Each structure stands twice: as structure tokens, then as C-alpha cells.
Tab-separated table of C-alpha atoms in Angstrom:
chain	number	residue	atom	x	y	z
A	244	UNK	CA	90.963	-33.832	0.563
A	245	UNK	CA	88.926	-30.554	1.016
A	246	UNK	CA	86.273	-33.068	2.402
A	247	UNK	CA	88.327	-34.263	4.900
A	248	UNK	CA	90.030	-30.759	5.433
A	249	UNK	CA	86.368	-29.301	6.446
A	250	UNK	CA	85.360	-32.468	8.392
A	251	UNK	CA	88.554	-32.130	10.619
A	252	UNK	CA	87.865	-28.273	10.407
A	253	UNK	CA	83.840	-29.186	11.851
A	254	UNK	CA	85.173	-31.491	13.975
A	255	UNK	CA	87.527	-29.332	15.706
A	256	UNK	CA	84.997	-26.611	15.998
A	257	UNK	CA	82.616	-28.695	17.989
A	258	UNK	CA	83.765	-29.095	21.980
A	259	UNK	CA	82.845	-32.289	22.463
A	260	UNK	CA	80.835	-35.761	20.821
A	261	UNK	CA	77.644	-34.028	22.346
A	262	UNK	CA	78.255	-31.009	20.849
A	263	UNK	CA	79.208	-32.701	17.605
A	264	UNK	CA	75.942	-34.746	17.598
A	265	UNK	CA	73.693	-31.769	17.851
A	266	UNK	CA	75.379	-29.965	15.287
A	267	UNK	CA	75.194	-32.862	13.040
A	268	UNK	CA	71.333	-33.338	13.714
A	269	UNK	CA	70.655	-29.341	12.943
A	270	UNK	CA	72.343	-30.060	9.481
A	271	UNK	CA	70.688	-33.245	8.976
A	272	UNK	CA	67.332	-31.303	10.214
A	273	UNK	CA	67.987	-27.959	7.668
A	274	UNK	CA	69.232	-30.425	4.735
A	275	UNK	CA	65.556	-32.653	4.685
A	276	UNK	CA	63.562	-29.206	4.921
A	277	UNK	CA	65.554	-27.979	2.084
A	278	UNK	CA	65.072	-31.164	0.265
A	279	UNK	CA	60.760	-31.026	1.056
A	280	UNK	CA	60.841	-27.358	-0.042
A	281	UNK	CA	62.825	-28.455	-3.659
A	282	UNK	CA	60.795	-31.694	-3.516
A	283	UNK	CA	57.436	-29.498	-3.179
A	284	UNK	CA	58.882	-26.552	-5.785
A	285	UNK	CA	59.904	-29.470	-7.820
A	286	UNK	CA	55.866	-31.068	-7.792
A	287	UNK	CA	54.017	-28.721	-10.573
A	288	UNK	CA	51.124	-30.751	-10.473
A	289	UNK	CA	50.504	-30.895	-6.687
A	290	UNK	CA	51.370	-27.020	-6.050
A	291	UNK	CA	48.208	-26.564	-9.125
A	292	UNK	CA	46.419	-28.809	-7.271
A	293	UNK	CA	46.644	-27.272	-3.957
A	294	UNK	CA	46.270	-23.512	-5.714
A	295	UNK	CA	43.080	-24.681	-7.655
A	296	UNK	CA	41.501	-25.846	-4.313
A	297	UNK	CA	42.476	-22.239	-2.344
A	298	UNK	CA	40.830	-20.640	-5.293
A	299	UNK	CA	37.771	-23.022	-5.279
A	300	UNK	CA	37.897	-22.153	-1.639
A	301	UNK	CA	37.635	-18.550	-2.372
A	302	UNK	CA	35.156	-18.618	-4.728
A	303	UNK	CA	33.074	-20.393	-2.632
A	304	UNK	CA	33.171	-18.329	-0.013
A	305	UNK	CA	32.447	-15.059	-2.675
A	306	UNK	CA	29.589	-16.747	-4.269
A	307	UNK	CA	28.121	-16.820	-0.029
A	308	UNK	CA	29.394	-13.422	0.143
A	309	UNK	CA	27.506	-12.501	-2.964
A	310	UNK	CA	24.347	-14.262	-2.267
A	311	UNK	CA	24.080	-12.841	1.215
A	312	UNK	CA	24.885	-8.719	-0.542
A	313	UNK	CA	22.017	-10.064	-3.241
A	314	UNK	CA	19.102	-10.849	-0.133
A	315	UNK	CA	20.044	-8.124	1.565
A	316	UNK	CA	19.444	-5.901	-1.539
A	317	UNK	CA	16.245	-7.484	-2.015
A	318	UNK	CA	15.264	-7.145	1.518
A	319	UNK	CA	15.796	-3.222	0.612
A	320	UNK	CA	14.333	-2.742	-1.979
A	321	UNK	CA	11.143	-4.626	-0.562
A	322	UNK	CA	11.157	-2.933	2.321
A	323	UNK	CA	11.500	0.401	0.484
A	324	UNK	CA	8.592	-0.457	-1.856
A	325	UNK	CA	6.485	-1.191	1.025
A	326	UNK	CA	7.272	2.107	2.229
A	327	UNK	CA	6.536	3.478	-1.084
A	328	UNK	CA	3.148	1.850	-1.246
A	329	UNK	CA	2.049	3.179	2.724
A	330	UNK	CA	2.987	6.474	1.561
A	331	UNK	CA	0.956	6.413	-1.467
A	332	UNK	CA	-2.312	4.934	0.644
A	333	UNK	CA	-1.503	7.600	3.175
A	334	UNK	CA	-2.028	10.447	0.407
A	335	UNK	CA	-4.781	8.318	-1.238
A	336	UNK	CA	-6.496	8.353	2.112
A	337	UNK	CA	-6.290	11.917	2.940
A	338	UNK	CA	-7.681	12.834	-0.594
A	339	UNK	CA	-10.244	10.656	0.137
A	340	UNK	CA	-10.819	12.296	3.094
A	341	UNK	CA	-10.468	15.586	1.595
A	342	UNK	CA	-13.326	14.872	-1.316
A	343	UNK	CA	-15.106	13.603	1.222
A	344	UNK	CA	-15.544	16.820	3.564
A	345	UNK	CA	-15.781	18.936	0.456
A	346	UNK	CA	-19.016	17.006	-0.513
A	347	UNK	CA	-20.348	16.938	3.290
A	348	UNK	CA	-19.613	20.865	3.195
A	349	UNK	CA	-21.702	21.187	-0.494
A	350	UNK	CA	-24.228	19.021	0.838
A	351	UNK	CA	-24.729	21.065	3.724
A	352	UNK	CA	-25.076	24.105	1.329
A	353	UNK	CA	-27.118	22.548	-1.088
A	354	UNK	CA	-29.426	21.856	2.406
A	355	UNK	CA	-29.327	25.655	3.725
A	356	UNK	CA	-30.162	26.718	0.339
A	357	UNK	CA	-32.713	24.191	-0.757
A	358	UNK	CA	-34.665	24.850	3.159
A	359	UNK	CA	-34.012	28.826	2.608
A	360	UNK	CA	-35.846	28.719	-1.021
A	361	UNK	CA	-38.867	26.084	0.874
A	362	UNK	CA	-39.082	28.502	3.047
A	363	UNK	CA	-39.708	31.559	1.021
A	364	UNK	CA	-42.099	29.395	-1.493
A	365	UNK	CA	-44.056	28.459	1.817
A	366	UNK	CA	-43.983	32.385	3.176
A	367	UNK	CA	-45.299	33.768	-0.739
A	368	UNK	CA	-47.729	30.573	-0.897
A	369	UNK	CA	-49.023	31.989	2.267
A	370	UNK	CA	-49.457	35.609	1.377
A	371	UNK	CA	-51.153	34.391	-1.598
A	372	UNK	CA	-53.597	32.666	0.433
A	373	UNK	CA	-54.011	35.267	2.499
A	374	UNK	CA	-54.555	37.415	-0.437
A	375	UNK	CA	-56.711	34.748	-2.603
A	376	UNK	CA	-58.689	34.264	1.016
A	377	UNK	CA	-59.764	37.868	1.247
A	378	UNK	CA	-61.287	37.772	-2.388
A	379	UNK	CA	-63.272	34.365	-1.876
A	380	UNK	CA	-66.737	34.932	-0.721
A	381	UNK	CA	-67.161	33.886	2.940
A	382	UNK	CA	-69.767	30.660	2.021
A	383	UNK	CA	-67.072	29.381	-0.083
A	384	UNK	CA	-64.171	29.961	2.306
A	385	UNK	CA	-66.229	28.138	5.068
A	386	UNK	CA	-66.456	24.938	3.008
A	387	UNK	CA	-62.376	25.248	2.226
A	388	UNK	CA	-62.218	25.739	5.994
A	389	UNK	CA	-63.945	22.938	6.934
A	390	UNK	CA	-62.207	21.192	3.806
A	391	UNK	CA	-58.617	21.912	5.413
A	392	UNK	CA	-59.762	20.712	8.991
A	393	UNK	CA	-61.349	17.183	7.632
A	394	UNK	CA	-59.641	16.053	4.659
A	395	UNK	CA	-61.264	12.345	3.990
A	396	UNK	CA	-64.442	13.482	3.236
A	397	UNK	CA	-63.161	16.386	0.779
A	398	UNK	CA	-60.974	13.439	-0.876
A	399	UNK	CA	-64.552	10.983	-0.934
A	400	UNK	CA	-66.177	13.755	-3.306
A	401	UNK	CA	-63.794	14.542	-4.999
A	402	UNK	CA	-63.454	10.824	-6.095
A	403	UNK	CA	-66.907	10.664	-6.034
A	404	UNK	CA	-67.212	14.146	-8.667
A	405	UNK	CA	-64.536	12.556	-10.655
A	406	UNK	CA	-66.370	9.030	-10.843
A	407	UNK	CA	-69.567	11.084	-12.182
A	408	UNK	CA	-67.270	13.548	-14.859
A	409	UNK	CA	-65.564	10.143	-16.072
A	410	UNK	CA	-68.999	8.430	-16.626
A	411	UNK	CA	-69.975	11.245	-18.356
A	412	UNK	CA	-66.876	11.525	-20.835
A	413	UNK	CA	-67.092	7.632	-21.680
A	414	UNK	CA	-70.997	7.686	-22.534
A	415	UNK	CA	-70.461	10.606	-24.803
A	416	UNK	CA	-67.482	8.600	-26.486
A	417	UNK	CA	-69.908	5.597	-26.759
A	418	UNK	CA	-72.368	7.439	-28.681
A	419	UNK	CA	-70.407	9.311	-30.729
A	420	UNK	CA	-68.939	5.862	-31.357
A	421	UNK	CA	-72.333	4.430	-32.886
């Protein structure tokens, strides 16, 4: 009887068969969600189902997420030891350049020196000739004279002196020889 107390009760609550019908549909409407939503608490299996494939979803989209963070990192750390290595054949190149003007500037002073001591052995050689010149007797210094001023023939006795001196020293080997 409480049924058909709170039907009458429903009934006379609702103004009119329209009224009545719409009411009836909004309980029909609320009852099947509640019945999916038990129906879909009630499904272990599916509700696993669906949870393993939003975490398969995740994890996919971490492992992107990861390999993306892991290029990047490797783009920086390339890009930093290409850095490194410019900087390092930057300060390779300036020592280079610095060992290099060192040994211009010792060449150069190696250069002075060696042309300052040519030039004092050339000023004494000369005052010794000078000095040596003053002490030859004057037949002797005409024939260095004219030696100086014409060289070849100076050169075509002397080859000529040292032809005769070595003919000399190998006949006096040869009969000593005997």
C-alpha cells in the first residue's frame, strides 16, 4: 500500500498528464545513469582496462617527453664542447703567435749582433792591413795590388805553384818508395 500511497502522492503532485510524463521520463532518465554508473563500478576488468591504457597513454607521452629533454641535453653539451674546443684553438693560436714574434724579435737580435761583430772583424781586418801594408816593401805591395785588382791570373799561379809543389812532394815519395 505505501506503493500506491506514493504513486497517488506523485500523481497528485504533478498538474497535469504532461507534467506527469516529464517527470516520469527525468526518473526513468536519472534511474539508467545510475544503473551505467553501478554497471561501470560494477565492471573491474573494464575500469583496469581503461586505467592501464591512460597509463600506457602517459607513459608514452613521458618516454617523448624524455627523449626530447635527452637531445636537447646532447645538443648542449655539443654545442658547449664546441665552444670549449674554439676557445682552446683561440689560446693555441695566440701562443703560437706569441712564440712566433718572440723568435722574429731574437732573430732580429741575433742579426744586429751577428752584422755589429762583421762589422768590427771587417774595421780590425782593415787596420791590420793598413798596418801589415806599411811594413811590406813597396815591390811586393805592387804585385798584391795588382793581385787584388785582377784576381784570375793570381788564382792561375797559384794553381799553377801548387801543381809544381805537388809534383815535387809525390816524386820524393816515389823515391823514397824504391
Amino acid at each position: 500500500m505505501s506503493g500506491g500511497a506514493e504513486e497517488s502522492k506523485g500523481a497528485r503532485g504533478a498538474k497535469g498528464p504532461e507534467e506527469l510524463r516529464r517527470h516520469i521520463e527525468q526518473t526513468r532518465s536519472g534511474a539508467g545513469d545510475n544503473a551505467a554508473d553501478l554497471a561501470g563500478k560494477a565492471d573491474v576488468k573494464g575500469r583496469a582496462l581503461t586505467r592501464a591504457a591512460d597509463l600506457k597513454d602517459k607513459a608514452g607521452a613521458m618516454t617523448v617527453q624524455l627523449r626530447s629533454s635527452v637531445g636537447q641535453a646532447g645538443h648542449a653539451v655539443q654545442d658547449r664542447a664546441a665552444q670549449a674546443g674554439h676557445a682552446v684553438q683561440d689560446r693555441a693560436t695566440e701562443a703560437g703567435h706569441a712564440v712566433q714574434d718572440r723568435a722574429t724579435e731574437a732573430k732580429h737580435a741575433v742579426q744586429d749582433r751577428a752584422t755589429r761583430t762583421g762589422h768590427t772583424v771587417q774595421d780590425r781586418a782593415a787596420r791590420a792591413g793598413h798596418a801589415v801594408e806599411g811594413r811590406v816593401p813597396r815591390p811586393v805591395r805592387t804585385v798584391v795590388q795588382a793581385g787584388l785588382r785582377h784576381p784570375k791570373p793570381v788564382l792561375v799561379a797559384g794553381a799553377a805553384v801548387g801543381a809544381v809543389v805537388a809534383t815535387g812532394v809525390l816524386r820524393r815519395r816515389h823515391h823514397g818508395h824504391r
